[in-house]
PDB file of C-alpha atoms (C1' of nucleotides) in Angstrom:
ATOM      1  CA  MET A  96     -21.685  91.019 -39.681  1.00 72.00           C
ATOM      2  CA  PRO A  97     -22.425  91.867 -43.062  1.00 93.00           C
ATOM      3  CA  GLU A  98     -24.864  93.858 -45.101  1.00 97.00           C
ATOM      4  CA  LEU A  99     -23.649  96.056 -47.946  1.00 97.00           C
ATOM      5  CA  PRO A 100     -21.775  98.590 -45.828  1.00 96.00           C
ATOM      6  CA  GLU A 101     -19.907  96.003 -43.811  1.00 96.00           C
ATOM      7  CA  VAL A 102     -19.076  93.971 -46.919  1.00 97.00           C
ATOM      8  CA  GLU A 103     -17.778  97.091 -48.635  1.00 97.00           C
ATOM      9  CA  SER A 104     -15.618  97.890 -45.679  1.00 96.00           C
ATOM     10  CA  VAL A 105     -14.129  94.399 -45.792  1.00 97.00           C
ATOM     11  CA  CYS A 106     -13.360  95.006 -49.476  1.00 97.00           C
ATOM     12  CA  HIS A 107     -11.861  98.399 -48.642  1.00 97.00           C
ATOM     13  CA  ARG A 108      -9.528  96.815 -46.133  1.00 96.00           C
ATOM     14  CA  LEU A 109      -8.607  93.985 -48.484  1.00 97.00           C
ATOM     15  CA  ARG A 110      -7.644  96.529 -51.164  1.00 97.00           C
ATOM     16  CA  ASN A 111      -5.123  97.900 -48.642  1.00 97.00           C
ATOM     17  CA  THR A 112      -3.787  94.537 -47.556  1.00 97.00           C
ATOM     18  CA  ALA A 113      -4.373  91.664 -49.963  1.00 97.00           C
ATOM     19  CA  LEU A 114      -4.192  93.450 -53.316  1.00 98.00           C
ATOM     20  CA  GLY A 115      -1.071  92.469 -55.284  1.00 98.00           C
ATOM     21  CA  ALA A 116      -0.247  89.525 -53.018  1.00 98.00           C
ATOM     22  CA  THR A 117       0.130  86.056 -54.496  1.00 98.00           C
ATOM     23  CA  ILE A 118      -1.675  83.076 -53.019  1.00 98.00           C
ATOM     24  CA  VAL A 119       0.705  80.178 -52.476  1.00 98.00           C
ATOM     25  CA  ARG A 120      -1.721  77.550 -51.174  1.00 98.00           C
ATOM     26  CA  ALA A 121      -5.249  77.097 -49.880  1.00 98.00           C
ATOM     27  CA  THR A 122      -6.275  74.948 -46.927  1.00 98.00           C
ATOM     28  CA  VAL A 123      -9.952  74.147 -46.531  1.00 98.00           C
ATOM     29  CA  TYR A 124     -11.065  73.190 -43.031  1.00 98.00           C
ATOM     30  CA  ARG A 125     -14.776  73.184 -43.879  1.00 97.00           C
ATOM     31  CA  PRO A 126     -15.394  71.551 -47.225  1.00 97.00           C
ATOM     32  CA  GLN A 127     -19.073  72.365 -47.230  1.00 97.00           C
ATOM     33  CA  MET A 128     -18.189  76.076 -47.454  1.00 98.00           C
ATOM     34  CA  THR A 129     -17.061  75.539 -51.047  1.00 97.00           C
ATOM     35  CA  HIS A 130     -20.392  73.879 -51.907  1.00 96.00           C
ATOM     36  CA  PRO A 131     -21.499  73.092 -54.602  1.00 96.00           C
ATOM     37  CA  GLN A 132     -17.888  72.801 -55.707  1.00 97.00           C
ATOM     38  CA  ALA A 133     -15.253  70.413 -54.486  1.00 97.00           C
ATOM     39  CA  PRO A 134     -12.615  71.898 -52.126  1.00 97.00           C
ATOM     40  CA  ALA A 135      -9.954  70.456 -54.432  1.00 98.00           C
ATOM     41  CA  LYS A 136     -11.132  72.839 -57.154  1.00 98.00           C
ATOM     42  CA  LEU A 137     -10.482  75.844 -54.902  1.00 98.00           C
ATOM     43  CA  ARG A 138      -7.013  74.534 -53.897  1.00 98.00           C
ATOM     44  CA  ARG A 139      -6.151  73.848 -57.513  1.00 97.00           C
ATOM     45  CA  SER A 140      -7.459  77.124 -58.823  1.00 98.00           C
ATOM     46  CA  VAL A 141      -5.702  79.604 -56.496  1.00 98.00           C
ATOM     47  CA  ALA A 142      -2.180  78.238 -56.136  1.00 97.00           C
ATOM     48  CA  GLY A 143       0.370  80.691 -57.589  1.00 98.00           C
ATOM     49  CA  ARG A 144      -2.148  83.352 -58.539  1.00 98.00           C
ATOM     50  CA  ARG A 145      -1.890  87.048 -57.732  1.00 98.00           C
ATOM     51  CA  ILE A 146      -4.873  89.029 -56.383  1.00 98.00           C
ATOM     52  CA  THR A 147      -5.426  91.727 -58.988  1.00 98.00           C
ATOM     53  CA  ALA A 148      -8.650  93.355 -57.799  1.00 98.00           C
ATOM     54  CA  VAL A 149     -11.177  93.299 -55.013  1.00 98.00           C
ATOM     55  CA  GLU A 150     -14.752  94.032 -56.101  1.00 98.00           C
ATOM     56  CA  ARG A 151     -18.200  93.827 -54.590  1.00 98.00           C
ATOM     57  CA  ARG A 152     -21.626  93.133 -56.008  1.00 98.00           C
ATOM     58  CA  GLY A 153     -24.416  93.246 -53.437  1.00 97.00           C
ATOM     59  CA  LYS A 154     -23.126  91.284 -50.467  1.00 98.00           C
ATOM     60  CA  HIS A 155     -20.770  89.188 -52.689  1.00 98.00           C
ATOM     61  CA  ILE A 156     -17.018  89.833 -52.557  1.00 98.00           C
ATOM     62  CA  LEU A 157     -15.198  89.156 -55.843  1.00 98.00           C
ATOM     63  CA  LEU A 158     -11.507  88.474 -55.570  1.00 98.00           C
ATOM     64  CA  ARG A 159      -9.992  88.733 -59.010  1.00 98.00           C
ATOM     65  CA  LEU A 160      -6.929  86.569 -59.559  1.00 98.00           C
ATOM     66  CA  ASP A 161      -4.650  86.672 -62.579  1.00 98.00           C
ATOM     67  CA  GLY A 162      -5.306  84.058 -65.253  1.00 98.00           C
ATOM     68  CA  ASP A 163      -9.032  84.818 -65.247  1.00 98.00           C
ATOM     69  CA  ILE A 164      -9.992  83.258 -61.937  1.00 98.00           C
ATOM     70  CA  THR A 165     -12.497  84.956 -59.629  1.00 98.00           C
ATOM     71  CA  LEU A 166     -13.185  83.898 -56.083  1.00 98.00           C
ATOM     72  CA  ARG A 167     -16.684  84.710 -55.053  1.00 98.00           C
ATOM     73  CA  VAL A 168     -16.975  85.003 -51.303  1.00 98.00           C
ATOM     74  CA  HIS A 169     -20.242  85.351 -49.423  1.00 98.00           C
ATOM     75  CA  LEU A 170     -19.909  86.041 -45.699  1.00 98.00           C
ATOM     76  CA  ARG A 171     -23.503  85.164 -44.856  1.00 97.00           C
ATOM     77  CA  MET A 172     -24.134  85.837 -41.117  1.00 96.00           C
ATOM     78  CA  THR A 173     -20.773  85.723 -39.358  1.00 97.00           C
ATOM     79  CA  GLY A 174     -18.047  85.527 -41.963  1.00 97.00           C
ATOM     80  CA  ASN A 175     -15.043  87.851 -42.219  1.00 97.00           C
ATOM     81  CA  LEU A 176     -12.316  87.855 -44.825  1.00 98.00           C
ATOM     82  CA  THR A 177      -9.117  89.337 -43.589  1.00 97.00           C
ATOM     83  CA  VAL A 178      -5.344  89.250 -43.862  1.00 98.00           C
ATOM     84  CA  ILE A 179      -3.298  88.346 -40.816  1.00 97.00           C
ATOM     85  CA  PRO A 180       0.464  88.759 -40.408  1.00 97.00           C
ATOM     86  CA  ASP A 181       1.214  85.196 -39.396  1.00 95.00           C
ATOM     87  CA  ALA A 182      -0.175  81.941 -38.052  1.00 95.00           C
ATOM     88  CA  ARG A 183       0.100  82.933 -34.381  1.00 95.00           C
ATOM     89  CA  LEU A 184      -2.879  85.230 -34.947  1.00 95.00           C
ATOM     90  CA  ARG A 185      -5.014  82.508 -36.401  1.00 96.00           C
ATOM     91  CA  PRO A 186      -8.538  82.657 -34.960  1.00 96.00           C
ATOM     92  CA  GLU A 187     -10.016  79.470 -33.643  1.00 95.00           C
ATOM     93  CA  THR A 188     -12.856  79.709 -36.166  1.00 97.00           C
ATOM     94  CA  THR A 189     -10.691  80.035 -39.278  1.00 98.00           C
ATOM     95  CA  ARG A 190     -12.497  77.946 -41.966  1.00 98.00           C
ATOM     96  CA  ILE A 191     -10.392  78.628 -45.077  1.00 98.00           C
ATOM     97  CA  TRP A 192      -6.769  79.594 -45.093  1.00 98.00           C
ATOM     98  CA  PHE A 193      -4.727  81.047 -47.965  1.00 98.00           C
ATOM     99  CA  ASP A 194      -0.977  81.289 -47.490  1.00 98.00           C
ATOM    100  CA  LEU A 195       0.389  84.438 -49.144  1.00 98.00           C
ATOM    101  CA  ASP A 196       3.834  84.615 -50.700  1.00 98.00           C
ATOM    102  CA  ASP A 197       5.057  87.157 -48.215  1.00 98.00           C
ATOM    103  CA  GLY A 198       4.328  84.992 -45.201  1.00 98.00           C
ATOM    104  CA  ARG A 199       0.989  86.564 -44.298  1.00 98.00           C
ATOM    105  CA  ALA A 200      -2.353  84.743 -44.711  1.00 98.00           C
ATOM    106  CA  LEU A 201      -5.713  85.585 -46.122  1.00 98.00           C
ATOM    107  CA  ILE A 202      -8.352  83.868 -44.027  1.00 98.00           C
ATOM    108  CA  LEU A 203     -12.047  83.310 -44.057  1.00 98.00           C
ATOM    109  CA  ASN A 204     -12.946  83.436 -40.393  1.00 98.00           C
ATOM    110  CA  ASP A 205     -16.529  82.344 -39.842  1.00 97.00           C
ATOM    111  CA  PRO A 206     -17.754  81.042 -36.462  1.00 97.00           C
ATOM    112  CA  ARG A 207     -21.023  79.670 -37.844  1.00 97.00           C
ATOM    113  CA  ALA A 208     -19.432  78.399 -41.104  1.00 97.00           C
ATOM    114  CA  LEU A 209     -22.406  79.496 -43.155  1.00 98.00           C
ATOM    115  CA  GLY A 210     -20.276  81.471 -45.569  1.00 98.00           C
ATOM    116  CA  ARG A 211     -19.480  80.342 -49.076  1.00 98.00           C
ATOM    117  CA  ILE A 212     -16.518  80.589 -51.394  1.00 98.00           C
ATOM    118  CA  THR A 213     -16.560  79.413 -54.981  1.00 98.00           C
ATOM    119  CA  VAL A 214     -14.266  79.611 -58.017  1.00 98.00           C
ATOM    120  CA  HIS A 215     -15.321  81.040 -61.394  1.00 97.00           C
ATOM    121  CA  ARG A 216     -14.176  82.102 -64.791  1.00 97.00           C
ATOM    122  CA  SER A 217     -15.209  85.686 -65.507  1.00 96.00           C
ATOM    123  CA  ALA A 218     -17.562  84.533 -68.213  1.00 96.00           C
ATOM    124  CA  GLU A 219     -19.692  82.745 -65.582  1.00 96.00           C
ATOM    125  CA  LEU A 220     -20.179  85.814 -63.391  1.00 96.00           C
ATOM    126  CA  PRO A 221     -23.061  87.469 -65.119  1.00 95.00           C
ATOM    127  CA  ASP A 222     -25.114  84.314 -64.795  1.00 93.00           C
ATOM    128  CA  LEU A 223     -23.976  83.829 -61.223  1.00 94.00           C
ATOM    129  CA  LEU A 224     -25.088  87.317 -60.157  1.00 95.00           C
ATOM    130  CA  LYS A 225     -28.113  87.714 -62.352  1.00 93.00           C
ATOM    131  CA  GLY A 226     -30.529  87.450 -59.437  1.00 93.00           C
ATOM    132  CA  LEU A 227     -29.220  90.648 -57.928  1.00 96.00           C
ATOM    133  CA  GLY A 228     -31.034  93.902 -58.352  1.00 97.00           C
ATOM    134  CA  PRO A 229     -29.248  97.214 -58.872  1.00 97.00           C
ATOM    135  CA  GLU A 230     -26.643  98.515 -56.512  1.00 97.00           C
ATOM    136  CA  PRO A 231     -28.248 101.139 -54.263  1.00 97.00           C
ATOM    137  CA  PHE A 232     -25.553 103.685 -55.236  1.00 98.00           C
ATOM    138  CA  ASP A 233     -25.910 103.061 -58.949  1.00 97.00           C
ATOM    139  CA  PRO A 234     -27.649 105.734 -61.012  1.00 98.00           C
ATOM    140  CA  SER A 235     -30.091 103.043 -62.222  1.00 97.00           C
ATOM    141  CA  PHE A 236     -31.494 102.785 -58.686  1.00 97.00           C
ATOM    142  CA  THR A 237     -34.063 105.565 -58.835  1.00 98.00           C
ATOM    143  CA  PRO A 238     -37.382 106.185 -57.176  1.00 97.00           C
ATOM    144  CA  ALA A 239     -39.119 105.296 -60.416  1.00 97.00           C
ATOM    145  CA  TYR A 240     -37.279 101.944 -60.517  1.00 97.00           C
ATOM    146  CA  LEU A 241     -38.209 101.220 -56.919  1.00 97.00           C
ATOM    147  CA  ALA A 242     -41.819 102.030 -57.575  1.00 97.00           C
ATOM    148  CA  GLU A 243     -41.863  99.799 -60.605  1.00 96.00           C
ATOM    149  CA  ALA A 244     -40.304  96.880 -58.663  1.00 96.00           C
ATOM    150  CA  ALA A 245     -42.548  97.342 -55.657  1.00 97.00           C
ATOM    151  CA  GLY A 246     -45.578  97.467 -57.922  1.00 96.00           C
ATOM    152  CA  ARG A 247     -44.939  93.871 -59.014  1.00 94.00           C
ATOM    153  CA  THR A 248     -45.204  92.220 -55.611  1.00 95.00           C
ATOM    154  CA  ALA A 249     -47.665  91.845 -52.819  1.00 94.00           C
ATOM    155  CA  LYS A 250     -44.914  90.810 -50.397  1.00 95.00           C
ATOM    156  CA  PRO A 251     -44.574  92.735 -47.150  1.00 96.00           C
ATOM    157  CA  VAL A 252     -42.262  95.627 -47.997  1.00 97.00           C
ATOM    158  CA  LYS A 253     -39.569  94.548 -45.605  1.00 97.00           C
ATOM    159  CA  ILE A 254     -39.420  91.102 -47.193  1.00 97.00           C
ATOM    160  CA  PHE A 255     -39.328  92.805 -50.567  1.00 97.00           C
ATOM    161  CA  LEU A 256     -36.353  94.982 -49.507  1.00 97.00           C
ATOM    162  CA  MET A 257     -34.418  92.038 -48.175  1.00 97.00           C
ATOM    163  CA  ASP A 258     -34.973  90.043 -51.320  1.00 96.00           C
ATOM    164  CA  GLN A 259     -31.762  90.849 -53.169  1.00 96.00           C
ATOM    165  CA  LYS A 260     -33.471  91.134 -56.527  1.00 95.00           C
ATOM    166  CA  ALA A 261     -35.298  94.362 -55.703  1.00 95.00           C
ATOM    167  CA  VAL A 262     -32.086  96.149 -54.697  1.00 97.00           C
ATOM    168  CA  ALA A 263     -28.817  94.470 -53.733  1.00 97.00           C
ATOM    169  CA  GLY A 264     -27.226  94.735 -50.340  1.00 97.00           C
ATOM    170  CA  LEU A 265     -29.940  95.397 -47.744  1.00 97.00           C
ATOM    171  CA  GLY A 266     -30.324  92.986 -44.845  1.00 97.00           C
ATOM    172  CA  ASN A 267     -32.317  92.817 -41.650  1.00 97.00           C
ATOM    173  CA  ILE A 268     -30.863  95.884 -39.921  1.00 97.00           C
ATOM    174  CA  TYR A 269     -30.783  98.426 -42.683  1.00 97.00           C
ATOM    175  CA  ALA A 270     -34.099  97.355 -44.191  1.00 97.00           C
ATOM    176  CA  ALA A 271     -35.706  98.039 -40.817  1.00 97.00           C
ATOM    177  CA  GLU A 272     -33.865 101.333 -40.421  1.00 97.00           C
ATOM    178  CA  ALA A 273     -34.769 102.551 -43.879  1.00 98.00           C
ATOM    179  CA  LEU A 274     -38.446 101.750 -43.313  1.00 98.00           C
ATOM    180  CA  PHE A 275     -38.387 103.603 -40.017  1.00 98.00           C
ATOM    181  CA  GLN A 276     -36.874 106.698 -41.683  1.00 98.00           C
ATOM    182  CA  ALA A 277     -39.449 106.552 -44.441  1.00 98.00           C
ATOM    183  CA  ARG A 278     -42.253 106.039 -41.884  1.00 98.00           C
ATOM    184  CA  ILE A 279     -43.511 102.879 -43.593  1.00 98.00           C
ATOM    185  CA  HIS A 280     -44.961  99.891 -41.759  1.00 97.00           C
ATOM    186  CA  PRO A 281     -42.762  96.809 -42.476  1.00 97.00           C
ATOM    187  CA  ALA A 282     -45.741  94.564 -43.084  1.00 97.00           C
ATOM    188  CA  ALA A 283     -47.393  96.830 -45.636  1.00 97.00           C
ATOM    189  CA  PRO A 284     -47.765  95.093 -49.028  1.00 96.00           C
ATOM    190  CA  ALA A 285     -45.101  96.569 -51.326  1.00 97.00           C
ATOM    191  CA  ARG A 286     -47.558  97.272 -54.150  1.00 96.00           C
ATOM    192  CA  GLU A 287     -49.876  99.294 -51.984  1.00 96.00           C
ATOM    193  CA  ILE A 288     -47.292 101.860 -50.928  1.00 97.00           C
ATOM    194  CA  SER A 289     -47.838 105.325 -52.392  1.00 97.00           C
ATOM    195  CA  ALA A 290     -45.399 106.844 -54.866  1.00 97.00           C
ATOM    196  CA  ARG A 291     -44.685 109.578 -52.331  1.00 97.00           C
ATOM    197  CA  LYS A 292     -43.726 107.077 -49.624  1.00 97.00           C
ATOM    198  CA  LEU A 293     -41.657 105.076 -52.067  1.00 98.00           C
ATOM    199  CA  LYS A 294     -39.770 108.183 -52.934  1.00 98.00           C
ATOM    200  CA  ALA A 295     -39.049 108.717 -49.232  1.00 98.00           C
ATOM    201  CA  LEU A 296     -38.016 105.052 -48.993  1.00 98.00           C
ATOM    202  CA  HIS A 297     -35.598 105.416 -51.899  1.00 98.00           C
ATOM    203  CA  SER A 298     -33.956 108.361 -50.131  1.00 98.00           C
ATOM    204  CA  SER A 299     -33.825 106.595 -46.763  1.00 98.00           C
ATOM    205  CA  ILE A 300     -32.228 103.488 -48.313  1.00 98.00           C
ATOM    206  CA  VAL A 301     -29.479 105.533 -49.905  1.00 98.00           C
ATOM    207  CA  GLY A 302     -29.069 107.676 -46.807  1.00 97.00           C
ATOM    208  CA  VAL A 303     -29.016 104.775 -44.318  1.00 97.00           C
ATOM    209  CA  LEU A 304     -26.471 102.851 -46.400  1.00 97.00           C
ATOM    210  CA  THR A 305     -24.277 105.913 -46.948  1.00 96.00           C
ATOM    211  CA  THR A 306     -24.093 106.695 -43.229  1.00 96.00           C
ATOM    212  CA  ALA A 307     -23.491 103.028 -42.348  1.00 95.00           C
ATOM    213  CA  LEU A 308     -20.807 102.744 -44.991  1.00 94.00           C
ATOM    214  CA  HIS A 309     -18.794 105.635 -43.629  1.00 94.00           C
ATOM    215  CA  SER A 310     -19.269 104.321 -40.138  1.00 92.00           C
ATOM    216  CA  ALA A 311     -18.244 100.779 -41.047  1.00 91.00           C
ATOM    217  CA  ILE A 312     -15.182 101.849 -42.965  1.00 89.00           C
ATOM    218  CA  SER A 313     -13.912 104.063 -40.200  1.00 87.00           C
ATOM    219  CA  ALA A 314     -14.662 101.497 -37.516  1.00 77.00           C
ATOM    220  CA  TYR A 315     -13.083  98.632 -39.410  1.00 69.00           C
ATOM    221  CA  GLY A 316     -10.396 100.670 -41.089  1.00 55.00           C
ATOM    222  CA  THR A 317      -8.768 101.807 -37.892  1.00 48.00           C
ATOM    223  CA  ALA A 318      -9.200  98.859 -35.539  1.00 46.00           C
ATOM    224  CA  GLY A 319      -9.059  96.136 -38.154  1.00 45.00           C
ATOM    225  CA  ARG A 320     -12.160  94.597 -36.715  1.00 46.00           C
ATOM    226  CA  PHE A 321     -15.705  95.606 -36.027  1.00 51.00           C
ATOM    227  CA  THR A 322     -16.431  96.622 -32.467  1.00 44.00           C
ATOM    228  CA  GLU A 323     -19.758  96.575 -30.704  1.00 40.00           C
ATOM    229  CA  GLY A 324     -21.489  99.907 -30.849  1.00 40.00           C
ATOM    230  CA  GLU A 325     -19.341 101.428 -33.532  1.00 43.00           C
ATOM    231  CA  PHE A 326     -21.986 101.012 -36.159  1.00 59.00           C
ATOM    232  CA  PHE A 327     -24.725 103.226 -37.255  1.00 70.00           C
ATOM    233  CA  PRO A 328     -26.714 103.880 -34.068  1.00 84.00           C
ATOM    234  CA  ALA A 329     -29.918 102.051 -34.871  1.00 95.00           C
ATOM    235  CA  ALA A 330     -33.169 103.889 -34.272  1.00 96.00           C
ATOM    236  CA  VAL A 331     -35.290 100.724 -34.063  1.00 97.00           C
ATOM    237  CA  TYR A 332     -33.193  97.598 -34.771  1.00 96.00           C
ATOM    238  CA  GLY A 333     -32.652  95.519 -31.605  1.00 96.00           C
ATOM    239  CA  ARG A 334     -34.588  98.066 -29.558  1.00 96.00           C
ATOM    240  CA  GLU A 335     -37.707  96.184 -28.592  1.00 96.00           C
ATOM    241  CA  ASP A 336     -39.582  97.897 -25.747  1.00 95.00           C
ATOM    242  CA  GLN A 337     -37.346 100.938 -25.878  1.00 96.00           C
ATOM    243  CA  PRO A 338     -38.827 104.300 -26.696  1.00 97.00           C
ATOM    244  CA  CYS A 339     -38.934 105.527 -30.312  1.00 97.00           C
ATOM    245  CA  PRO A 340     -36.268 108.263 -30.721  1.00 97.00           C
ATOM    246  CA  VAL A 341     -38.871 110.365 -32.577  1.00 97.00           C
ATOM    247  CA  CYS A 342     -42.157 109.902 -30.656  1.00 97.00           C
ATOM    248  CA  ARG A 343     -41.232 107.869 -27.573  1.00 97.00           C
ATOM    249  CA  ALA A 344     -43.743 105.120 -28.405  1.00 97.00           C
ATOM    250  CA  ARG A 345     -42.565 101.639 -27.490  1.00 96.00           C
ATOM    251  CA  ILE A 346     -40.607  99.929 -30.282  1.00 96.00           C
ATOM    252  CA  ARG A 347     -42.192  96.650 -31.309  1.00 96.00           C
ATOM    253  CA  ARG A 348     -40.707  93.385 -32.574  1.00 96.00           C
ATOM    254  CA  ILE A 349     -42.660  91.146 -34.951  1.00 96.00           C
ATOM    255  CA  PRO A 350     -41.616  87.992 -36.811  1.00 95.00           C
ATOM    256  CA  GLN A 351     -41.347  88.298 -40.626  1.00 96.00           C
ATOM    257  CA  GLY A 352     -39.978  85.566 -42.782  1.00 92.00           C
ATOM    258  CA  GLY A 353     -38.623  83.783 -39.716  1.00 92.00           C
ATOM    259  CA  ARG A 354     -36.610  86.773 -38.514  1.00 95.00           C
ATOM    260  CA  SER A 355     -37.223  89.730 -36.190  1.00 96.00           C
ATOM    261  CA  THR A 356     -38.465  93.046 -37.577  1.00 97.00           C
ATOM    262  CA  TYR A 357     -38.318  96.096 -35.318  1.00 97.00           C
ATOM    263  CA  PHE A 358     -40.484  99.138 -35.917  1.00 97.00           C
ATOM    264  CA  CYS A 359     -42.282 102.052 -34.244  1.00 97.00           C
ATOM    265  CA  PRO A 360     -46.015 101.371 -34.287  1.00 97.00           C
ATOM    266  CA  ARG A 361     -46.772 105.085 -34.063  1.00 97.00           C
ATOM    267  CA  CYS A 362     -44.398 106.476 -36.686  1.00 97.00           C
ATOM    268  CA  GLN A 363     -44.771 103.643 -39.149  1.00 97.00           C
ATOM    269  CA  ARG A 364     -48.228 103.170 -40.585  1.00 94.00           C
TER     270      ARG A 364
ATOM    271  C1'  DA B 178     -45.675  83.092 -49.479  1.00 81.22           C
ATOM    272  C1'  DG B 179     -44.357  80.619 -45.357  1.00 81.22           C
ATOM    273  C1'  DT B 180     -41.092  77.216 -43.038  1.00 81.22           C
ATOM    274  C1'  DC B 181     -36.889  74.959 -42.484  1.00 81.22           C
ATOM    275  C1'  DA B 182     -32.132  73.690 -42.861  1.00 81.22           C
ATOM    276  C1'  DC B 183     -27.564  75.067 -42.832  1.00 81.22           C
ATOM    277  C1'  DC B 184     -23.934  76.065 -38.341  1.00 81.22           C
ATOM    278  C1'  DT B 185     -22.123  77.744 -33.843  1.00 81.22           C
ATOM    279  C1'  DG B 186     -21.926  80.774 -29.923  1.00 81.22           C
ATOM    280  C1'  DA B 187     -24.009  84.075 -26.872  1.00 81.22           C
ATOM    281  C1'  DT B 188     -27.714  85.162 -23.976  1.00 81.22           C
ATOM    282  C1'  DT B 189     -31.939  84.288 -21.322  1.00 81.22           C
TER     283       DT B 189
ATOM    284  C1'  DA C 212     -32.991  73.999 -22.122  1.00 81.22           C
ATOM    285  C1'  DA C 213     -34.520  77.279 -25.206  1.00 81.22           C
ATOM    286  C1'  DT C 214     -34.040  81.207 -28.061  1.00 81.22           C
ATOM    287  C1'  DC C 215     -31.770  84.211 -30.937  1.00 81.22           C
ATOM    288  C1'  DA C 216     -28.590  85.709 -34.555  1.00 81.22           C
ATOM    289  C1'  DG C 217     -26.606  91.945 -39.730  1.00 81.22           C
ATOM    290  C1'  DG C 218     -28.272  85.404 -44.808  1.00 81.22           C
ATOM    291  C1'  DT C 219     -29.822  82.502 -48.221  1.00 81.22           C
ATOM    292  C1'  DG C 220     -31.379  78.414 -50.727  1.00 81.22           C
ATOM    293  C1'  DA C 221     -34.348  74.563 -50.688  1.00 81.22           C
ATOM    294  C1'  DC C 222     -38.209  72.860 -49.582  1.00 81.22           C
ATOM    295  C1'  DT C 223     -43.658  72.927 -48.937  1.00 81.22           C
TER     296       DT C 223
END
DNA sequence: AGTCACCTGATT
DNA sequence: AATCAGGTGACT
């Protein structure tokens, strides 16, 4: 599921469901998902604590509990954090289960079980999140900042965008979409891109994420789940061999960093 | 900077 | 049977 817009929409929904509830007990079905901590630490830390805030930093969800405990949840590829009314609605792929005091349950549902959930004191958080670049909607994320960051690396620009320390929250889809809108070839070395193009890239990053965020919140907010095709209609992502919506050239797929990158060979040079 | 491992399910 | 997947951390 999740890049920044989807993670934010999960947070949005949790604020309307989990906020204020008290966790009675945690059950860990996949101990490795609490790595590098022991599952017992999670169980011990959450019992009897109330959820006081739901925050997001990059793709990380921060569940604030009273008594200065923060659960940091990362959904990775297929995770979802959601409240269900009762055990009858328990998905087969539930990996962590939190009983709430009103009979509902907060669950981490994650078919691939690649997600992570760890427990922290608030004092540890800055260190924990220090590798993350600015939030794309933060005033500090400016074209000048992007140019400065890009200037320091010879990495292909798409790899640069997906590296969370340039800017937090972009993943494979929205990095590709932003590059398409800015008409930049995904394999171009970041430091060789003109200031003019980087300015366009800055705008397209903010624009793509804004549109996707609204789409993700309305899709998830109503149905309570993401549904195929309700997202931002991708111009290039997943469209190998289909015509570019701008110039009709055939969309290409190339491997980058072990994943697929989609782009229009005519629009993006 | 590139490759692989972590996991499982869907698709070819 | 093989390949792919909206991610990341640990290796070369």
